[in-house]
Tab-separated table of C-alpha atoms and ligand atoms in Angstrom:
chain	number	residue	atom	x	y	z
P	1	UNK	CA	104.637	120.926	-110.303
P	2	UNK	CA	104.855	123.095	-107.157
P	3	UNK	CA	105.319	121.207	-104.010
P	4	UNK	CA	102.138	119.835	-101.917
P	5	UNK	CA	101.719	120.071	-98.151
P	6	UNK	CA	105.211	119.455	-96.788
P	7	UNK	CA	103.705	118.365	-93.203
P	8	UNK	CA	101.416	115.739	-94.734
P	9	UNK	CA	103.832	114.368	-97.495
P	10	UNK	CA	106.507	113.800	-94.771
P	11	UNK	CA	104.446	110.849	-93.675
P	12	UNK	CA	104.216	107.374	-95.148
P	13	UNK	CA	101.340	104.853	-95.641
P	14	UNK	CA	100.082	104.116	-91.994
P	15	UNK	CA	101.056	101.125	-90.557
P	16	UNK	CA	97.892	99.690	-89.992
P	17	UNK	CA	97.458	99.660	-93.717
P	18	UNK	CA	100.841	98.281	-94.462
P	19	UNK	CA	100.746	95.490	-92.247
P	20	UNK	CA	97.033	94.374	-93.428
P	21	UNK	CA	98.505	94.225	-97.124
P	22	UNK	CA	101.396	92.279	-96.071
P	23	UNK	CA	99.162	89.976	-93.996
P	24	UNK	CA	96.759	89.680	-96.821
P	25	UNK	CA	99.712	88.948	-99.226
P	26	UNK	CA	100.969	86.016	-97.144
P	27	UNK	CA	97.597	84.778	-95.961
P	28	UNK	CA	98.500	85.175	-92.370
P	29	UNK	CA	96.131	85.792	-89.471
P	30	UNK	CA	95.757	89.765	-88.980
P	31	UNK	CA	96.058	90.385	-85.469
P	32	UNK	CA	97.849	93.947	-86.550
P	33	UNK	CA	95.313	96.434	-87.509
P	34	UNK	CA	92.634	96.651	-84.915
P	35	UNK	CA	89.063	95.451	-85.975
P	36	UNK	CA	86.830	92.991	-84.873
P	37	UNK	CA	86.560	89.716	-87.246
P	38	UNK	CA	82.800	89.725	-86.570
P	39	UNK	CA	79.928	92.061	-87.940
P	40	UNK	CA	78.620	93.679	-84.907
P	41	UNK	CA	75.144	92.997	-83.319
P	42	UNK	CA	72.625	91.875	-85.488
P	43	UNK	CA	69.953	94.263	-84.478
P	44	UNK	CA	72.196	97.317	-84.964
P	45	UNK	CA	72.662	95.905	-88.323
P	46	UNK	CA	69.119	95.722	-89.095
P	47	UNK	CA	68.246	99.331	-87.765
P	48	UNK	CA	70.974	100.677	-90.008
P	49	UNK	CA	69.458	98.541	-93.046
P	50	UNK	CA	65.825	99.560	-92.251
P	51	UNK	CA	66.763	103.258	-91.960
P	52	UNK	CA	68.697	103.149	-95.366
P	53	UNK	CA	65.330	102.017	-96.881
P	54	UNK	CA	62.732	103.938	-94.770
P	55	UNK	CA	64.918	107.366	-95.079
P	56	UNK	CA	65.544	109.991	-95.083
P	57	UNK	CA	68.793	109.572	-96.949
P	58	UNK	CA	69.243	113.346	-97.587
P	59	UNK	CA	71.752	115.475	-95.764
P	60	UNK	CA	70.793	115.317	-91.881
P	61	UNK	CA	71.544	118.001	-89.837
P	62	UNK	CA	74.994	119.533	-89.662
P	63	UNK	CA	75.248	118.685	-85.937
P	64	UNK	CA	73.986	114.997	-85.969
P	65	UNK	CA	70.487	113.600	-86.200
P	66	UNK	CA	68.630	114.543	-82.886
P	67	UNK	CA	68.361	110.788	-81.870
P	68	UNK	CA	71.948	110.209	-81.736
P	69	UNK	CA	72.690	113.617	-80.003
P	70	UNK	CA	70.102	112.609	-77.404
P	71	UNK	CA	71.483	109.053	-76.981
P	72	UNK	CA	74.787	110.433	-76.662
P	73	UNK	CA	73.626	112.914	-73.723
P	74	UNK	CA	71.756	110.017	-72.177
P	75	UNK	CA	74.606	107.853	-72.191
P	76	UNK	CA	76.896	110.552	-70.681
P	77	UNK	CA	74.443	110.616	-67.856
P	78	UNK	CA	74.006	106.866	-67.476
P	79	UNK	CA	77.550	105.785	-67.516
P	80	UNK	CA	79.410	108.905	-66.060
P	81	UNK	CA	76.672	110.830	-64.403
P	82	UNK	CA	77.355	114.047	-66.730
P	83	UNK	CA	74.431	116.157	-67.370
P	84	UNK	CA	74.830	117.051	-70.811
P	85	UNK	CA	72.414	119.112	-73.193
P	86	UNK	CA	72.028	117.343	-76.468
P	87	UNK	CA	71.129	120.447	-78.465
P	88	UNK	CA	74.201	122.433	-77.750
P	89	UNK	CA	76.716	120.078	-75.877
P	90	UNK	CA	76.715	117.239	-78.622
P	91	UNK	CA	77.869	117.003	-82.235
P	92	UNK	CA	78.137	113.721	-84.481
P	93	UNK	CA	81.531	113.249	-86.822
P	94	UNK	CA	82.221	110.480	-89.345
P	95	UNK	CA	84.305	108.760	-86.992
P	96	UNK	CA	86.435	109.742	-84.040
P	97	UNK	CA	88.979	110.440	-86.463
P	98	UNK	CA	86.969	113.117	-87.959
P	99	UNK	CA	86.287	114.512	-84.441
P	100	UNK	CA	90.098	114.654	-83.754
P	101	UNK	CA	90.762	116.537	-86.681
P	102	UNK	CA	88.035	119.079	-86.289
P	103	UNK	CA	89.239	119.436	-82.658
P	104	UNK	CA	92.970	120.276	-83.743
P	105	UNK	CA	91.640	122.335	-86.680
P	106	UNK	CA	88.878	124.379	-84.699
P	107	UNK	CA	90.906	124.946	-81.520
P	108	UNK	CA	94.867	125.349	-82.430
P	109	UNK	CA	95.721	128.608	-83.420
P	110	UNK	CA	99.464	128.425	-85.329
P	111	UNK	CA	102.078	128.654	-82.820
P	112	UNK	CA	99.931	127.032	-79.933
P	113	UNK	CA	101.890	124.307	-78.164
P	114	UNK	CA	100.300	120.865	-77.825
P	115	UNK	CA	100.947	118.301	-75.148
P	116	UNK	CA	100.846	114.617	-76.794
P	117	UNK	CA	101.549	111.300	-74.610
P	118	UNK	CA	103.548	108.844	-76.843
P	119	UNK	CA	103.099	106.013	-77.818
P	120	UNK	CA	100.445	107.836	-79.795
P	121	UNK	CA	97.490	107.072	-82.157
P	122	UNK	CA	98.795	107.849	-85.725
P	123	UNK	CA	96.555	110.514	-86.762
P	124	UNK	CA	97.416	112.829	-83.676
P	125	UNK	CA	100.757	114.284	-84.650
P	126	UNK	CA	100.161	114.964	-88.230
P	127	UNK	CA	96.710	116.623	-87.647
P	128	UNK	CA	98.316	118.689	-84.679
P	129	UNK	CA	101.011	119.892	-87.231
P	130	UNK	CA	98.895	120.543	-89.877
P	131	UNK	CA	96.904	122.744	-87.641
P	132	UNK	CA	99.963	124.531	-87.005
P	133	UNK	CA	100.308	123.219	-83.426
P	134	UNK	CA	104.008	122.970	-81.733
P	135	UNK	CA	103.786	119.337	-80.322
P	136	UNK	CA	105.344	118.759	-76.777
P	137	UNK	CA	105.821	115.028	-76.395
P	138	UNK	CA	106.126	113.271	-73.292
P	139	UNK	CA	106.372	109.412	-73.245
P	140	UNK	CA	104.877	106.475	-71.466
P	141	UNK	CA	107.212	103.382	-72.030
P	142	UNK	CA	106.577	99.665	-71.564
P	143	UNK	CA	106.707	97.577	-69.681
P	144	UNK	CA	104.784	99.676	-66.962
P	145	UNK	CA	103.648	102.664	-69.353
P	146	UNK	CA	103.810	104.944	-66.163
P	147	UNK	CA	102.923	108.446	-66.516
P	148	UNK	CA	106.160	110.618	-66.267
P	149	UNK	CA	104.993	113.224	-63.824
P	150	UNK	CA	108.022	115.681	-64.098
P	151	UNK	CA	108.301	115.300	-67.747
P	152	UNK	CA	104.489	115.920	-68.226
P	153	UNK	CA	104.652	119.165	-65.970
P	154	UNK	CA	107.578	120.456	-67.776
P	155	UNK	CA	105.935	120.002	-71.346
P	156	UNK	CA	103.090	122.238	-70.177
P	157	UNK	CA	103.861	126.141	-70.673
P	158	UNK	CA	101.743	129.515	-70.660
P	159	UNK	CA	101.614	128.690	-74.536
P	160	UNK	CA	99.957	125.289	-73.996
P	161	UNK	CA	96.517	125.351	-75.807
P	162	UNK	CA	95.468	121.655	-75.284
P	163	UNK	CA	96.627	118.201	-74.187
P	164	UNK	CA	95.413	115.164	-76.172
P	165	UNK	CA	94.760	112.143	-73.882
P	166	UNK	CA	93.843	109.092	-74.840
P	167	UNK	CA	92.235	106.645	-72.198
P	168	UNK	CA	92.019	103.942	-72.553
P	169	UNK	CA	95.022	104.070	-74.367
P	170	UNK	CA	95.981	102.553	-77.706
P	171	UNK	CA	98.722	100.665	-78.009
P	172	UNK	CA	99.364	100.572	-74.372
P	173	UNK	CA	96.153	99.062	-73.106
P	174	UNK	CA	96.437	101.337	-70.179
P	175	UNK	CA	93.447	102.733	-68.393
P	176	UNK	CA	94.367	106.080	-66.424
P	177	UNK	CA	93.797	105.909	-62.910
P	178	UNK	CA	91.899	108.519	-60.837
P	179	UNK	CA	95.470	109.802	-59.161
P	180	UNK	CA	96.955	110.210	-62.770
P	181	UNK	CA	93.644	111.773	-64.098
P	182	UNK	CA	93.826	114.313	-61.074
P	183	UNK	CA	97.462	115.220	-61.739
P	184	UNK	CA	96.520	115.816	-65.471
P	185	UNK	CA	93.592	117.933	-64.451
P	186	UNK	CA	95.623	119.926	-62.084
P	187	UNK	CA	97.946	120.734	-64.868
P	188	UNK	CA	95.132	121.877	-67.401
P	189	UNK	CA	93.524	123.989	-64.745
P	190	UNK	CA	96.773	125.360	-63.661
P	191	UNK	CA	98.058	126.480	-67.543
P	192	UNK	CA	94.554	127.334	-68.354
P	193	UNK	CA	94.333	124.794	-71.247
P	194	UNK	CA	91.816	122.301	-72.748
P	195	UNK	CA	91.886	118.757	-72.975
P	196	UNK	CA	90.628	116.546	-75.819
P	197	UNK	CA	90.080	113.293	-74.676
P	198	UNK	CA	89.950	110.502	-77.117
P	199	UNK	CA	87.681	107.972	-75.052
P	200	UNK	CA	86.951	105.531	-78.033
P	201	UNK	CA	87.448	102.609	-75.931
P	202	UNK	CA	85.365	103.790	-73.019
P	203	UNK	CA	83.503	100.475	-73.092
P	204	UNK	CA	86.402	98.088	-73.287
P	205	UNK	CA	87.702	98.168	-69.890
P	206	UNK	CA	88.228	94.898	-67.928
P	207	UNK	CA	88.499	93.339	-64.470
P	208	UNK	CA	85.649	95.575	-63.185
P	209	UNK	CA	87.908	98.563	-63.479
P	210	UNK	CA	85.953	102.060	-63.911
P	211	UNK	CA	86.705	104.157	-66.878
P	212	UNK	CA	86.871	107.533	-65.721
P	213	UNK	CA	86.336	110.567	-68.182
P	214	UNK	CA	88.859	113.302	-67.247
P	215	UNK	CA	85.674	115.438	-67.915
P	216	UNK	CA	84.151	114.242	-64.933
P	217	UNK	CA	86.808	115.538	-62.422
P	218	UNK	CA	86.113	118.791	-60.396
P	219	UNK	CA	86.620	121.816	-62.716
P	220	UNK	CA	87.087	119.862	-65.725
P	221	UNK	CA	83.672	119.830	-67.232
P	222	UNK	CA	84.292	123.023	-69.065
P	223	UNK	CA	87.632	122.132	-70.023
P	224	UNK	CA	87.301	118.806	-71.775
P	225	UNK	CA	86.035	117.547	-74.970
P	226	UNK	CA	84.975	113.950	-74.781
P	227	UNK	CA	85.248	111.745	-78.011
P	228	UNK	CA	83.635	108.585	-78.607
P	229	UNK	CA	83.156	106.077	-81.512
P	230	UNK	CA	80.137	103.879	-82.505
P	231	UNK	CA	82.900	101.671	-84.327
P	232	UNK	CA	84.387	100.549	-80.976
P	233	UNK	CA	81.535	100.355	-78.726
P	234	UNK	CA	79.344	98.481	-81.550
P	235	UNK	CA	82.188	96.354	-83.242
P	236	UNK	CA	81.545	98.220	-86.587
P	237	UNK	CA	84.940	99.777	-87.245
P	238	UNK	CA	83.600	100.743	-90.991
P	239	UNK	CA	80.858	102.700	-90.021
P	240	UNK	CA	82.660	105.761	-88.787
P	241	UNK	CA	80.346	107.370	-86.567
P	242	UNK	CA	81.920	109.537	-83.820
P	243	UNK	CA	80.573	111.907	-81.048
P	244	UNK	CA	81.923	114.728	-79.174
P	245	UNK	CA	80.664	116.096	-76.068
P	246	UNK	CA	81.873	119.580	-74.712
P	247	UNK	CA	80.328	122.796	-73.622
P	248	UNK	CA	79.314	125.161	-76.159
P	249	UNK	CA	82.307	127.368	-75.908
P	250	UNK	CA	84.350	124.263	-77.135
P	251	UNK	CA	81.979	122.625	-79.216
P	252	UNK	CA	81.322	125.626	-81.373
P	253	UNK	CA	84.886	125.940	-83.082
P	254	UNK	CA	85.050	122.345	-83.352
P	255	UNK	CA	81.880	122.702	-85.365
P	256	UNK	CA	83.264	125.322	-87.575
P	257	UNK	CA	85.571	122.738	-88.629
P	258	UNK	CA	83.316	120.087	-88.904
P	259	UNK	CA	80.904	121.911	-91.285
P	260	UNK	CA	84.017	122.431	-93.752
P	261	UNK	CA	85.408	118.815	-93.308
P	262	UNK	CA	82.432	116.373	-93.792
P	263	UNK	CA	79.347	118.489	-92.795
P	264	UNK	CA	77.634	115.423	-91.916
P	265	UNK	CA	77.684	111.735	-91.142
P	266	UNK	CA	75.353	109.145	-93.327
P	267	UNK	CA	71.691	109.218	-91.316
P	268	UNK	CA	71.125	105.437	-91.445
P	269	UNK	CA	74.408	104.833	-89.335
P	270	UNK	CA	73.463	107.525	-87.043
P	271	UNK	CA	70.158	106.012	-86.393
P	272	UNK	CA	71.603	102.739	-85.740
P	273	UNK	CA	74.291	104.024	-83.404
P	274	UNK	CA	71.388	105.856	-81.503
P	275	UNK	CA	69.520	102.682	-81.192
P	276	UNK	CA	73.005	101.172	-79.794
P	277	UNK	CA	73.584	103.520	-77.249
P	278	UNK	CA	70.152	102.764	-75.740
P	279	UNK	CA	70.800	99.210	-75.100
P	280	UNK	CA	70.637	97.821	-71.758
P	281	UNK	CA	73.751	97.613	-69.505
P	282	UNK	CA	73.834	93.955	-70.182
P	283	UNK	CA	75.028	94.592	-73.793
P	284	UNK	CA	77.973	96.907	-72.334
P	285	UNK	CA	78.953	94.288	-70.077
P	286	UNK	CA	79.122	91.486	-72.205
P	287	UNK	CA	80.999	93.627	-74.684
P	288	UNK	CA	83.893	93.882	-72.034
P	289	UNK	CA	83.578	90.291	-70.340
P	290	UNK	CA	83.670	88.969	-73.611
P	291	UNK	CA	86.902	90.782	-74.728
P	292	UNK	CA	88.392	90.130	-71.383
P	293	UNK	CA	88.145	86.666	-72.109
P	294	UNK	CA	89.952	86.958	-75.171
P	295	UNK	CA	92.453	88.890	-73.630
P	296	UNK	CA	93.106	86.296	-71.168
P	297	UNK	CA	93.267	83.641	-73.931
P	298	UNK	CA	95.894	85.177	-75.972
P	299	UNK	CA	97.866	86.575	-73.275
P	300	UNK	CA	98.103	83.205	-71.479
P	301	UNK	CA	98.972	81.424	-74.849
P	302	UNK	CA	101.585	83.993	-75.572
P	303	UNK	CA	102.978	83.582	-72.070
P	304	UNK	CA	103.024	79.848	-72.745
P	305	UNK	CA	105.267	80.316	-75.779
P	306	UNK	CA	107.676	82.381	-73.707
P	307	UNK	CA	106.728	85.893	-74.559
P	308	UNK	CA	106.826	88.491	-71.753
P	309	UNK	CA	103.382	90.003	-71.994
P	310	UNK	CA	102.349	93.633	-70.959
P	311	UNK	CA	99.393	94.097	-68.730
P	312	UNK	CA	96.253	95.317	-70.743
P	313	UNK	CA	93.332	96.980	-68.575
P	314	UNK	CA	91.412	98.167	-71.604
P	315	UNK	CA	91.160	98.444	-75.629
P	316	UNK	CA	91.684	95.379	-77.554
P	317	UNK	CA	95.382	95.306	-77.795
P	318	UNK	CA	97.919	93.802	-75.824
P	319	UNK	CA	101.878	94.139	-76.656
P	320	UNK	CA	104.694	91.575	-75.958
P	321	UNK	CA	108.492	92.029	-75.810
P	322	UNK	CA	110.075	90.211	-78.758
P	323	UNK	CA	113.420	89.857	-77.022
P	324	UNK	CA	111.946	87.260	-74.631
P	325	UNK	CA	111.613	84.717	-77.236
P	326	UNK	CA	115.213	85.606	-78.248
P	327	UNK	CA	114.367	87.904	-81.355
P	328	UNK	CA	117.018	90.547	-81.565
P	329	UNK	CA	116.202	92.309	-84.568
P	330	UNK	CA	113.684	95.363	-84.217
P	331	UNK	CA	110.095	95.141	-83.967
P	332	UNK	CA	109.143	96.050	-87.587
P	333	UNK	CA	111.506	92.915	-88.683
P	334	UNK	CA	109.654	90.903	-85.970
P	335	UNK	CA	106.440	91.822	-87.515
P	336	UNK	CA	107.510	91.336	-90.953
P	337	UNK	CA	109.141	88.013	-89.649
P	338	UNK	CA	106.218	86.459	-87.996
P	339	UNK	CA	103.875	87.508	-90.970
P	340	UNK	CA	105.871	85.693	-93.542
P	341	UNK	CA	107.252	82.744	-91.297
P	342	UNK	CA	104.808	82.043	-88.919
P	343	UNK	CA	101.470	83.408	-90.670
P	344	UNK	CA	100.472	85.829	-87.864
P	345	UNK	CA	100.580	89.459	-87.977
P	346	UNK	CA	101.086	92.047	-85.408
P	347	UNK	CA	102.094	95.780	-85.736
P	348	UNK	CA	105.497	97.403	-84.300
P	349	UNK	CA	104.909	99.646	-81.115
P	350	UNK	CA	107.676	101.853	-82.402
P	351	UNK	CA	105.219	103.103	-85.076
P	352	UNK	CA	103.488	104.915	-82.333
P	353	UNK	CA	106.546	107.096	-81.558
P	354	UNK	CA	107.932	109.965	-83.099
P	355	UNK	CA	111.359	108.431	-82.792
P	356	UNK	CA	111.407	104.487	-83.124
P	357	UNK	CA	113.700	103.950	-80.415
P	358	UNK	CA	111.465	102.035	-78.243
P	359	UNK	CA	111.822	98.876	-80.689
P	360	UNK	CA	111.177	95.771	-79.109
P	361	UNK	CA	107.600	95.500	-78.708
P	362	UNK	CA	104.636	94.183	-80.902
P	363	UNK	CA	100.876	94.915	-80.571
P	364	UNK	CA	98.535	92.040	-81.082
P	365	UNK	CA	94.709	92.866	-81.596
P	366	UNK	CA	92.375	90.278	-79.592
P	367	UNK	CA	88.890	91.211	-80.811
P	368	UNK	CA	88.700	88.107	-82.738
P	369	UNK	CA	87.204	84.520	-82.818
P	370	UNK	CA	88.441	82.337	-80.094
P	371	UNK	CA	89.379	79.624	-82.577
P	372	UNK	CA	91.246	82.018	-84.706
P	373	UNK	CA	93.081	83.530	-81.627
P	374	UNK	CA	93.931	79.771	-80.856
P	375	UNK	CA	95.132	79.024	-84.373
P	376	UNK	CA	97.168	82.260	-84.210
P	377	UNK	CA	98.950	80.901	-80.767
P	378	UNK	CA	99.307	77.554	-82.376
P	379	UNK	CA	101.275	78.735	-85.449
P	380	UNK	CA	103.389	81.071	-83.061
P	381	UNK	CA	103.957	78.064	-80.697
P	382	UNK	CA	105.014	75.838	-83.582
P	383	UNK	CA	107.456	78.701	-84.829
P	384	UNK	CA	109.095	79.619	-81.610
P	385	UNK	CA	108.487	76.579	-79.116
B	1	PMP	N1	91.468	106.999	-81.505
B	1	PMP	C1	91.888	105.710	-81.229
B	1	PMP	C2	93.044	105.688	-80.052
B	1	PMP	C3	91.584	104.741	-81.933
B	1	PMP	O1	92.302	103.479	-81.579
B	1	PMP	C4	90.949	104.750	-83.019
B	1	PMP	C5	90.634	103.574	-83.905
B	1	PMP	N2	90.894	103.609	-85.548
B	1	PMP	C6	90.250	105.927	-83.476
B	1	PMP	C7	90.810	107.080	-82.715
B	1	PMP	C8	89.613	106.262	-84.539
B	1	PMP	O2	88.352	105.953	-84.362
B	1	PMP	P1	87.240	105.755	-85.622
B	1	PMP	O3	87.098	104.945	-86.390
B	1	PMP	O4	85.827	105.973	-84.840
B	1	PMP	O5	87.715	107.199	-86.354
B	2	LIG	N1	92.523	101.704	-84.549
B	2	LIG	C1	93.032	100.932	-85.176
B	2	LIG	C2	94.472	100.304	-84.752
B	2	LIG	O1	94.902	101.061	-83.912
B	2	LIG	C3	93.291	100.990	-86.732
B	2	LIG	C4	92.547	102.183	-87.399
B	2	LIG	C5	93.193	102.427	-88.740
B	2	LIG	O2	93.551	101.600	-89.478
B	2	LIG	N2	93.606	103.603	-89.235
B	2	LIG	O3	94.871	99.302	-85.089
């Protein structure tokens, strides 16, 4: 047989799948792959169920159903004071993952340079490379996850097509602050580039901090694509409903990819996401407040056991330094070890770097029932305590 695509074939199975399978095999509490252990808000589920029975169930419009595009435009206005034309500036995709892939396929011309900030969500690098982009990596490193400004500036060149920015950041739990965003915006403008902004955790930000879309900075409205996800905002990760906001000049090429990749997204899930985005502020505040409590529960418990815990300002992930409990092998060994020996699963942070040399941090997911988090802490305490 002739060889398949060499870029994609060079990657193994994603770490999330590997660790979830290991957790299932050992009956371990799975704090690895990021997903809530609840079903999402009852009223939103009901909307999806009603919409499938009432129909229509045939192909919805390629750009997404009007109700969801309008809801995305309104949410942009409500949360960020962004004035968005729902007809020309919003597109619905099958998850943020598809929106990211469409962005790479639609915007990158082979040979274009793409600036990426490690640690990276797993689909970024393969899709950039598959689209013919030349990755220019800069890295955030624990424990501080500080933006390396000199390295970032050096990564930009006249060949830079775009930067992929994830804030709030998975797995770092970092929320990019205004001064960092100003710096990034300055480079994007100086090098006449585009920013693809993965903001799937936009509503999962803690301690009263704001989430600031790069798109809201001066001169950035027409240089940014902003990607959101109903999976994260409504705790329904299996739904895979994403949405992209951008000026028509940027959205059109991304829509070209979308029309050939999936063309549409299930209409009932779009209708339910539209309903969800219309929920009052109390819903969004409770979502973040509830998760903040879970972050504190898990972080405090892990510190009691002796772990050094990295600060998490957003997302539903936190990372620990595994050496702080005297574990001297690498992070992958640690995640396997606690799965089989303690009955708790995490994912190794090294999996988010191209070179796995930052290899003594593990990421735990905390969007779980408090009782389950407490049980996981008990197990870890028994093992390490
Ligand atoms: N980006 C990041 C940073 C994520 O953590 C996730 C979650 N899997 C996604 C994108 C994908 O989102 P979706 O499930 O909507 O495809
Ligand atoms: N975003 C989730 C995480 O980081 C996993 C998504 C996936 O399994 N592809 O854990």
